[in-house]
PDB file of C-alpha atoms in Angstrom:
ATOM      1  CA  MET W  11      14.083 -61.522  88.757  1.00  0.00           C
ATOM      2  CA  GLY W  12      11.815 -58.881  87.137  1.00  0.00           C
ATOM      3  CA  ILE W  13      10.880 -59.558  83.511  1.00  0.00           C
ATOM      4  CA  VAL W  14      11.725 -63.062  82.344  1.00  0.00           C
ATOM      5  CA  VAL W  15      11.892 -64.019  78.667  1.00  0.00           C
ATOM      6  CA  ARG W  16      10.293 -67.384  77.908  1.00  0.00           C
ATOM      7  CA  LEU W  17      10.977 -67.415  74.210  1.00  0.00           C
ATOM      8  CA  ASP W  18      12.961 -70.644  74.388  1.00  0.00           C
ATOM      9  CA  VAL W  19       9.947 -72.410  75.965  1.00  0.00           C
ATOM     10  CA  MET W  20       7.661 -71.103  73.219  1.00  0.00           C
ATOM     11  CA  LEU W  21      10.116 -72.125  70.513  1.00  0.00           C
ATOM     12  CA  ALA W  22      10.256 -75.639  71.967  1.00  0.00           C
ATOM     13  CA  THR W  23       6.457 -75.793  72.327  1.00  0.00           C
ATOM     14  CA  ARG W  24       5.909 -74.681  68.723  1.00  0.00           C
ATOM     15  CA  LYS W  25       8.862 -76.764  67.505  1.00  0.00           C
ATOM     16  CA  VAL W  26      10.317 -73.750  65.740  1.00  0.00           C
ATOM     17  CA  ARG W  27      14.023 -73.208  65.150  1.00  0.00           C
ATOM     18  CA  SER W  28      15.664 -69.919  66.133  1.00  0.00           C
ATOM     19  CA  ARG W  29      16.932 -69.481  62.586  1.00  0.00           C
ATOM     20  CA  ASP W  30      13.430 -69.658  61.111  1.00  0.00           C
ATOM     21  CA  LEU W  31      12.081 -67.214  63.666  1.00  0.00           C
ATOM     22  CA  ALA W  32      14.984 -64.808  63.056  1.00  0.00           C
ATOM     23  CA  GLU W  33      14.312 -64.941  59.336  1.00  0.00           C
ATOM     24  CA  HIS W  34      10.596 -64.186  59.783  1.00  0.00           C
ATOM     25  CA  VAL W  35      11.144 -61.422  62.326  1.00  0.00           C
ATOM     26  CA  GLY W  36      13.961 -59.841  60.335  1.00  0.00           C
ATOM     27  CA  ILE W  37      16.614 -59.797  63.053  1.00  0.00           C
ATOM     28  CA  THR W  38      19.812 -61.778  63.373  1.00  0.00           C
ATOM     29  CA  GLU W  39      19.995 -65.204  64.950  1.00  0.00           C
ATOM     30  CA  GLN W  40      22.454 -63.718  67.424  1.00  0.00           C
ATOM     31  CA  ASN W  41      19.801 -61.227  68.554  1.00  0.00           C
ATOM     32  CA  ILE W  42      17.291 -64.054  68.985  1.00  0.00           C
ATOM     33  CA  SER W  43      19.876 -65.825  71.115  1.00  0.00           C
ATOM     34  CA  LEU W  44      20.426 -62.659  73.202  1.00  0.00           C
ATOM     35  CA  LEU W  45      16.670 -62.273  73.580  1.00  0.00           C
ATOM     36  CA  LYS W  46      16.283 -65.902  74.705  1.00  0.00           C
ATOM     37  CA  SER W  47      18.958 -65.452  77.338  1.00  0.00           C
ATOM     38  CA  GLY W  48      17.402 -62.179  78.502  1.00  0.00           C
ATOM     39  CA  LYS W  49      20.603 -60.245  77.731  1.00  0.00           C
ATOM     40  CA  VAL W  50      18.805 -57.340  76.040  1.00  0.00           C
ATOM     41  CA  LYS W  51      17.594 -54.092  77.543  1.00  0.00           C
ATOM     42  CA  GLY W  52      14.309 -54.155  75.705  1.00  0.00           C
ATOM     43  CA  ILE W  53      12.242 -55.449  72.854  1.00  0.00           C
ATOM     44  CA  ARG W  54      10.540 -53.274  70.264  1.00  0.00           C
ATOM     45  CA  PHE W  55       6.784 -53.655  69.815  1.00  0.00           C
ATOM     46  CA  ALA W  56       7.411 -54.371  66.114  1.00  0.00           C
ATOM     47  CA  THR W  57       9.747 -57.265  66.996  1.00  0.00           C
ATOM     48  CA  LEU W  58       7.356 -58.591  69.630  1.00  0.00           C
ATOM     49  CA  SER W  59       4.465 -58.346  67.195  1.00  0.00           C
ATOM     50  CA  ARG W  60       6.307 -60.344  64.507  1.00  0.00           C
ATOM     51  CA  ILE W  61       7.390 -62.993  67.048  1.00  0.00           C
ATOM     52  CA  CYS W  62       3.784 -63.379  68.271  1.00  0.00           C
ATOM     53  CA  ASP W  63       2.596 -63.557  64.658  1.00  0.00           C
ATOM     54  CA  TYR W  64       5.048 -66.341  63.770  1.00  0.00           C
ATOM     55  CA  LEU W  65       4.588 -68.338  66.981  1.00  0.00           C
ATOM     56  CA  ASP W  66       0.838 -67.675  67.093  1.00  0.00           C
ATOM     57  CA  CYS W  67       0.932 -66.584  70.715  1.00  0.00           C
ATOM     58  CA  GLN W  68       0.415 -63.576  72.989  1.00  0.00           C
ATOM     59  CA  PRO W  69       3.172 -61.307  74.432  1.00  0.00           C
ATOM     60  CA  GLY W  70       2.373 -62.798  77.832  1.00  0.00           C
ATOM     61  CA  ASP W  71       3.436 -66.215  76.542  1.00  0.00           C
ATOM     62  CA  ILE W  72       6.911 -64.830  75.834  1.00  0.00           C
ATOM     63  CA  LEU W  73       7.368 -62.344  78.660  1.00  0.00           C
ATOM     64  CA  ALA W  74       6.503 -62.870  82.307  1.00  0.00           C
ATOM     65  CA  TYR W  75       7.011 -60.922  85.505  1.00  0.00           C
ATOM     66  CA  GLU W  76       8.594 -62.750  88.406  1.00  0.00           C
ATOM     67  CA  PRO W  77       8.914 -60.851  91.711  1.00  0.00           C
ATOM     68  CA  ASP W  78      12.361 -60.759  93.336  1.00  0.00           C
TER      69      ASP W  78
ATOM     70  CA  MET Y  27      21.111 -37.228  47.944  1.00  0.00           C
ATOM     71  CA  ALA Y  28      24.076 -38.875  49.653  1.00  0.00           C
ATOM     72  CA  ASP Y  29      23.609 -40.789  52.904  1.00  0.00           C
ATOM     73  CA  PRO Y  30      24.362 -38.269  55.708  1.00  0.00           C
ATOM     74  CA  ARG Y  31      26.579 -40.832  57.439  1.00  0.00           C
ATOM     75  CA  ILE Y  32      28.721 -41.267  54.330  1.00  0.00           C
ATOM     76  CA  ARG Y  33      28.930 -37.500  53.918  1.00  0.00           C
ATOM     77  CA  ILE Y  34      30.040 -37.138  57.564  1.00  0.00           C
ATOM     78  CA  MET Y  35      32.711 -39.800  57.019  1.00  0.00           C
ATOM     79  CA  ARG Y  36      33.950 -38.210  53.780  1.00  0.00           C
ATOM     80  CA  VAL Y  37      34.148 -34.662  55.156  1.00  0.00           C
ATOM     81  CA  SER Y  38      35.714 -35.946  58.396  1.00  0.00           C
ATOM     82  CA  ARG Y  39      38.448 -37.716  56.433  1.00  0.00           C
ATOM     83  CA  LEU Y  40      39.259 -34.436  54.675  1.00  0.00           C
ATOM     84  CA  MET Y  41      39.191 -32.516  57.974  1.00  0.00           C
ATOM     85  CA  SER Y  42      41.464 -35.110  59.544  1.00  0.00           C
ATOM     86  CA  TRP Y  43      44.058 -34.438  56.821  1.00  0.00           C
ATOM     87  CA  ILE Y  44      43.709 -30.687  57.372  1.00  0.00           C
ATOM     88  CA  ALA Y  45      44.253 -31.192  61.125  1.00  0.00           C
ATOM     89  CA  THR Y  46      47.294 -33.381  60.387  1.00  0.00           C
ATOM     90  CA  ALA Y  47      48.676 -30.621  58.149  1.00  0.00           C
ATOM     91  CA  GLY Y  48      48.102 -28.153  60.991  1.00  0.00           C
ATOM     92  CA  ILE Y  49      49.998 -30.371  63.438  1.00  0.00           C
ATOM     93  CA  ALA Y  50      52.880 -30.713  60.975  1.00  0.00           C
ATOM     94  CA  GLY Y  51      52.884 -26.959  60.346  1.00  0.00           C
ATOM     95  CA  LEU Y  52      52.892 -26.134  64.031  1.00  0.00           C
ATOM     96  CA  ALA Y  53      55.701 -28.634  64.658  1.00  0.00           C
ATOM     97  CA  ALA Y  54      57.734 -27.142  61.789  1.00  0.00           C
ATOM     98  CA  LEU Y  55      57.156 -23.615  63.119  1.00  0.00           C
ATOM     99  CA  SER Y  56      58.248 -24.642  66.637  1.00  0.00           C
ATOM    100  CA  ILE Y  57      61.415 -26.316  65.333  1.00  0.00           C
ATOM    101  CA  TYR Y  58      62.194 -23.292  63.163  1.00  0.00           C
ATOM    102  CA  LEU Y  59      61.696 -20.771  65.977  1.00  0.00           C
ATOM    103  CA  VAL Y  60      63.589 -22.707  68.646  1.00  0.00           C
ATOM    104  CA  GLY Y  61      66.150 -24.292  66.312  1.00  0.00           C
ATOM    105  CA  ASP Y  62      67.376 -21.023  64.869  1.00  0.00           C
ATOM    106  CA  PRO Y  63      68.178 -18.502  67.652  1.00  0.00           C
ATOM    107  CA  ALA Y  64      67.888 -15.583  65.239  1.00  0.00           C
ATOM    108  CA  ALA Y  65      64.393 -16.622  64.146  1.00  0.00           C
ATOM    109  CA  LEU Y  66      62.865 -15.991  67.557  1.00  0.00           C
ATOM    110  CA  GLU Y  67      64.639 -12.640  67.697  1.00  0.00           C
ATOM    111  CA  ARG Y  68      63.252 -11.708  64.278  1.00  0.00           C
ATOM    112  CA  LEU Y  69      59.768 -12.685  65.421  1.00  0.00           C
ATOM    113  CA  ALA Y  70      60.185 -10.644  68.608  1.00  0.00           C
ATOM    114  CA  ALA Y  71      61.239  -7.635  66.548  1.00  0.00           C
ATOM    115  CA  THR Y  72      57.839  -7.649  64.841  1.00  0.00           C
ATOM    116  CA  MET Y  73      55.981  -7.578  68.172  1.00  0.00           C
ATOM    117  CA  PRO Y  74      54.958  -4.169  69.564  1.00  0.00           C
ATOM    118  CA  GLU Y  75      55.602  -5.482  73.108  1.00  0.00           C
ATOM    119  CA  PHE Y  76      59.348  -5.690  72.408  1.00  0.00           C
ATOM    120  CA  ALA Y  77      59.407  -2.083  71.238  1.00  0.00           C
ATOM    121  CA  LEU Y  78      59.125  -1.244  74.958  1.00  0.00           C
ATOM    122  CA  SER Y  79      62.401  -3.054  75.690  1.00  0.00           C
ATOM    123  CA  GLN Y  80      65.421  -0.829  76.185  1.00  0.00           C
ATOM    124  CA  THR Y  81      68.009  -3.583  76.558  1.00  0.00           C
ATOM    125  CA  GLY Y  82      67.419  -5.486  73.316  1.00  0.00           C
ATOM    126  CA  PHE Y  83      66.811  -9.178  72.877  1.00  0.00           C
ATOM    127  CA  THR Y  84      69.204 -10.673  75.450  1.00  0.00           C
ATOM    128  CA  ASP Y  85      69.973 -14.379  75.942  1.00  0.00           C
ATOM    129  CA  THR Y  86      67.731 -14.485  79.002  1.00  0.00           C
ATOM    130  CA  LYS Y  87      64.912 -12.990  76.966  1.00  0.00           C
ATOM    131  CA  TRP Y  88      65.495 -15.612  74.290  1.00  0.00           C
ATOM    132  CA  TRP Y  89      65.164 -18.435  76.835  1.00  0.00           C
ATOM    133  CA  LEU Y  90      62.121 -16.846  78.438  1.00  0.00           C
ATOM    134  CA  SER Y  91      60.533 -16.301  75.018  1.00  0.00           C
ATOM    135  CA  ALA Y  92      61.260 -19.908  74.018  1.00  0.00           C
ATOM    136  CA  GLY Y  93      59.640 -21.069  77.269  1.00  0.00           C
ATOM    137  CA  LEU Y  94      56.642 -18.837  76.629  1.00  0.00           C
ATOM    138  CA  LEU Y  95      56.396 -20.158  73.079  1.00  0.00           C
ATOM    139  CA  THR Y  96      56.288 -23.730  74.401  1.00  0.00           C
ATOM    140  CA  PHE Y  97      53.668 -22.718  76.980  1.00  0.00           C
ATOM    141  CA  THR Y  98      51.570 -21.139  74.209  1.00  0.00           C
ATOM    142  CA  LEU Y  99      51.992 -23.847  71.592  1.00  0.00           C
ATOM    143  CA  ALA Y 100      51.436 -26.863  73.883  1.00  0.00           C
ATOM    144  CA  PRO Y 101      47.641 -26.383  74.215  1.00  0.00           C
ATOM    145  CA  ALA Y 102      47.411 -25.567  70.491  1.00  0.00           C
ATOM    146  CA  PHE Y 103      49.172 -28.877  69.743  1.00  0.00           C
ATOM    147  CA  TYR Y 104      46.842 -30.704  72.126  1.00  0.00           C
ATOM    148  CA  LEU Y 105      43.822 -29.061  70.504  1.00  0.00           C
ATOM    149  CA  LEU Y 106      44.909 -30.053  67.000  1.00  0.00           C
ATOM    150  CA  MET Y 107      45.664 -33.624  68.133  1.00  0.00           C
ATOM    151  CA  GLN Y 108      42.186 -33.922  69.662  1.00  0.00           C
ATOM    152  CA  ILE Y 109      40.529 -32.432  66.551  1.00  0.00           C
ATOM    153  CA  ARG Y 110      42.432 -34.931  64.397  1.00  0.00           C
ATOM    154  CA  LYS Y 111      41.389 -37.767  66.727  1.00  0.00           C
ATOM    155  CA  LEU Y 112      37.728 -36.727  66.529  1.00  0.00           C
ATOM    156  CA  PHE Y 113      37.702 -36.537  62.744  1.00  0.00           C
ATOM    157  CA  THR Y 114      39.533 -39.866  62.489  1.00  0.00           C
ATOM    158  CA  THR Y 115      36.868 -41.424  64.744  1.00  0.00           C
ATOM    159  CA  TYR Y 116      34.072 -39.875  62.656  1.00  0.00           C
ATOM    160  CA  SER Y 117      35.700 -40.954  59.389  1.00  0.00           C
ATOM    161  CA  ALA Y 118      35.667 -44.547  60.712  1.00  0.00           C
ATOM    162  CA  GLY Y 119      31.881 -44.250  61.092  1.00  0.00           C
ATOM    163  CA  GLU Y 120      31.958 -44.048  64.889  1.00  0.00           C
ATOM    164  CA  ILE Y 121      29.686 -41.047  65.359  1.00  0.00           C
ATOM    165  CA  PHE Y 122      27.450 -41.600  68.370  1.00  0.00           C
ATOM    166  CA  THR Y 123      30.070 -43.124  70.626  1.00  0.00           C
ATOM    167  CA  ILE Y 124      31.134 -42.218  74.151  1.00  0.00           C
ATOM    168  CA  GLY Y 125      34.727 -41.923  72.887  1.00  0.00           C
ATOM    169  CA  ALA Y 126      33.809 -39.321  70.247  1.00  0.00           C
ATOM    170  CA  SER Y 127      31.807 -37.218  72.711  1.00  0.00           C
ATOM    171  CA  ASP Y 128      34.664 -37.387  75.236  1.00  0.00           C
ATOM    172  CA  THR Y 129      37.031 -36.101  72.546  1.00  0.00           C
ATOM    173  CA  LEU Y 130      34.572 -33.317  71.734  1.00  0.00           C
ATOM    174  CA  ARG Y 131      34.523 -32.289  75.398  1.00  0.00           C
ATOM    175  CA  ARG Y 132      38.332 -32.292  75.474  1.00  0.00           C
ATOM    176  CA  ILE Y 133      38.354 -30.022  72.397  1.00  0.00           C
ATOM    177  CA  GLY Y 134      36.076 -27.599  74.224  1.00  0.00           C
ATOM    178  CA  THR Y 135      38.343 -27.636  77.265  1.00  0.00           C
ATOM    179  CA  ALA Y 136      41.391 -27.082  75.039  1.00  0.00           C
ATOM    180  CA  PHE Y 137      39.748 -23.980  73.525  1.00  0.00           C
ATOM    181  CA  LEU Y 138      39.066 -22.640  77.039  1.00  0.00           C
ATOM    182  CA  VAL Y 139      42.686 -23.348  78.038  1.00  0.00           C
ATOM    183  CA  LEU Y 140      43.836 -21.584  74.863  1.00  0.00           C
ATOM    184  CA  ALA Y 141      41.802 -18.518  75.859  1.00  0.00           C
ATOM    185  CA  CYS Y 142      43.500 -18.446  79.285  1.00  0.00           C
ATOM    186  CA  VAL Y 143      46.932 -19.020  77.730  1.00  0.00           C
ATOM    187  CA  SER Y 144      46.276 -16.229  75.254  1.00  0.00           C
ATOM    188  CA  VAL Y 145      45.595 -13.757  78.098  1.00  0.00           C
ATOM    189  CA  LEU Y 146      48.546 -14.972  80.191  1.00  0.00           C
ATOM    190  CA  SER Y 147      51.009 -15.129  77.302  1.00  0.00           C
ATOM    191  CA  ASN Y 148      50.372 -11.513  76.376  1.00  0.00           C
ATOM    192  CA  THR Y 149      51.009 -10.457  79.980  1.00  0.00           C
ATOM    193  CA  ALA Y 150      54.132 -12.615  80.130  1.00  0.00           C
ATOM    194  CA  LEU Y 151      55.380 -11.224  76.809  1.00  0.00           C
ATOM    195  CA  VAL Y 152      55.236  -7.652  78.075  1.00  0.00           C
ATOM    196  CA  LEU Y 153      56.948  -8.744  81.309  1.00  0.00           C
ATOM    197  CA  ILE Y 154      59.729 -10.517  79.397  1.00  0.00           C
ATOM    198  CA  ALA Y 155      60.246  -7.486  77.165  1.00  0.00           C
ATOM    199  CA  THR Y 156      60.462  -4.966  79.990  1.00  0.00           C
ATOM    200  CA  TYR Y 157      61.618  -6.770  83.153  1.00  0.00           C
ATOM    201  CA  ASP Y 158      65.194  -5.438  82.803  1.00  0.00           C
ATOM    202  CA  ASN Y 159      64.224  -1.892  81.862  1.00  0.00           C
ATOM    203  CA  PRO Y 160      65.167   0.839  84.326  1.00  0.00           C
ATOM    204  CA  GLN Y 161      62.807   1.237  87.225  1.00  0.00           C
ATOM    205  CA  GLY Y 162      59.661   3.095  86.280  1.00  0.00           C
ATOM    206  CA  GLN Y 163      59.796   1.900  82.690  1.00  0.00           C
ATOM    207  CA  ARG Y 164      58.758  -1.677  83.332  1.00  0.00           C
ATOM    208  CA  SER Y 165      55.296  -2.636  82.175  1.00  0.00           C
ATOM    209  CA  LEU Y 166      52.581  -5.034  83.185  1.00  0.00           C
ATOM    210  CA  ALA Y 167      49.707  -5.482  80.777  1.00  0.00           C
ATOM    211  CA  LEU Y 168      46.569  -7.538  80.899  1.00  0.00           C
ATOM    212  CA  SER Y 169      44.444  -7.615  77.812  1.00  0.00           C
ATOM    213  CA  LEU Y 170      41.218  -9.335  76.967  1.00  0.00           C
ATOM    214  CA  GLY Y 171      40.201  -8.869  73.364  1.00  0.00           C
ATOM    215  CA  SER Y 172      37.772 -10.241  70.843  1.00  0.00           C
ATOM    216  CA  LYS Y 173      40.111 -13.190  70.163  1.00  0.00           C
ATOM    217  CA  GLU Y 174      39.910 -14.363  73.788  1.00  0.00           C
ATOM    218  CA  TYR Y 175      36.175 -13.718  73.830  1.00  0.00           C
ATOM    219  CA  ALA Y 176      35.748 -15.852  70.689  1.00  0.00           C
ATOM    220  CA  LEU Y 177      37.914 -18.643  72.155  1.00  0.00           C
ATOM    221  CA  ILE Y 178      35.881 -18.694  75.386  1.00  0.00           C
ATOM    222  CA  LEU Y 179      32.631 -18.734  73.422  1.00  0.00           C
ATOM    223  CA  ILE Y 180      33.820 -21.523  71.087  1.00  0.00           C
ATOM    224  CA  GLY Y 181      35.254 -23.502  74.009  1.00  0.00           C
ATOM    225  CA  GLY Y 182      32.053 -23.225  76.026  1.00  0.00           C
ATOM    226  CA  LEU Y 183      29.913 -24.076  73.013  1.00  0.00           C
ATOM    227  CA  ILE Y 184      31.937 -27.165  72.077  1.00  0.00           C
ATOM    228  CA  SER Y 185      32.049 -28.337  75.717  1.00  0.00           C
ATOM    229  CA  VAL Y 186      28.254 -28.146  75.974  1.00  0.00           C
ATOM    230  CA  ILE Y 187      27.846 -29.883  72.594  1.00  0.00           C
ATOM    231  CA  GLY Y 188      30.222 -32.546  73.951  1.00  0.00           C
ATOM    232  CA  TRP Y 189      27.940 -33.107  76.948  1.00  0.00           C
ATOM    233  CA  VAL Y 190      24.888 -33.251  74.671  1.00  0.00           C
ATOM    234  CA  MET Y 191      26.655 -35.755  72.414  1.00  0.00           C
ATOM    235  CA  SER Y 192      27.568 -37.794  75.474  1.00  0.00           C
ATOM    236  CA  GLU Y 193      23.854 -38.068  76.302  1.00  0.00           C
ATOM    237  CA  ALA Y 194      23.104 -38.925  72.656  1.00  0.00           C
ATOM    238  CA  ALA Y 195      25.807 -41.611  72.680  1.00  0.00           C
ATOM    239  CA  GLN Y 196      24.303 -43.166  75.806  1.00  0.00           C
ATOM    240  CA  ILE Y 197      20.834 -43.205  74.215  1.00  0.00           C
ATOM    241  CA  SER Y 198      22.295 -44.668  71.029  1.00  0.00           C
ATOM    242  CA  ASP Y 199      24.113 -47.322  73.067  1.00  0.00           C
ATOM    243  CA  GLU Y 200      20.868 -48.190  74.861  1.00  0.00           C
ATOM    244  CA  ASN Y 201      19.018 -48.388  71.532  1.00  0.00           C
ATOM    245  CA  ARG Y 202      21.607 -50.839  70.264  1.00  0.00           C
ATOM    246  CA  GLN Y 203      20.649 -53.128  73.148  1.00  0.00           C
ATOM    247  CA  PHE Y 204      17.030 -53.214  71.970  1.00  0.00           C
ATOM    248  CA  VAL Y 205      15.999 -55.949  69.571  1.00  0.00           C
TER     249      VAL Y 205
END
């Protein structure tokens, strides 16, 4: 599996809509959707920082490593 | 100061028109030279290679010259088409794309082919002019001048830039997949 994105879990836990997060982070809703589905090659520290700021969480709450 | 991307697009649009004019000019020249049998003969008369001919500009020489002309102009056409394609791609704002770098590499290859054609066409021209001369007065020439040197250098340079741009396009593509 490798790196797994758990943004959707955090969004549900914090009861935050993707649109609101996208607006705060400054990226498109489509990119949030791609990030949630893990269909991106990487995430910039700046993006990660703004997501953590808005969801009041740590990077480890959003990203996790799962061995194959 | 203007956005560099906009400047690239604007200049590329202009260059695309210039390349289109070059294609049209080359096509017109080809039609003129092959369409009018006397035109090719007049052109041959201006070439020092044909001064070596003792039998004049025969029909066979006309056909051979027309064939040589096609052989020489084909890579030039291809080169101009690729240059036009590249500038059209740039003018559409597609700068760091795999397609644009592939076109750049093809332009480099076309310049290298042109250098080879330039050497071979000169040899062929002398052969065409003198093949029916009496024995002992036929010539075979092989020349490599500053023109060929420049073409090889430009071709090599553009090919390498094409490879570099290919790497840049891949990095740019990867960056686009970062959020």
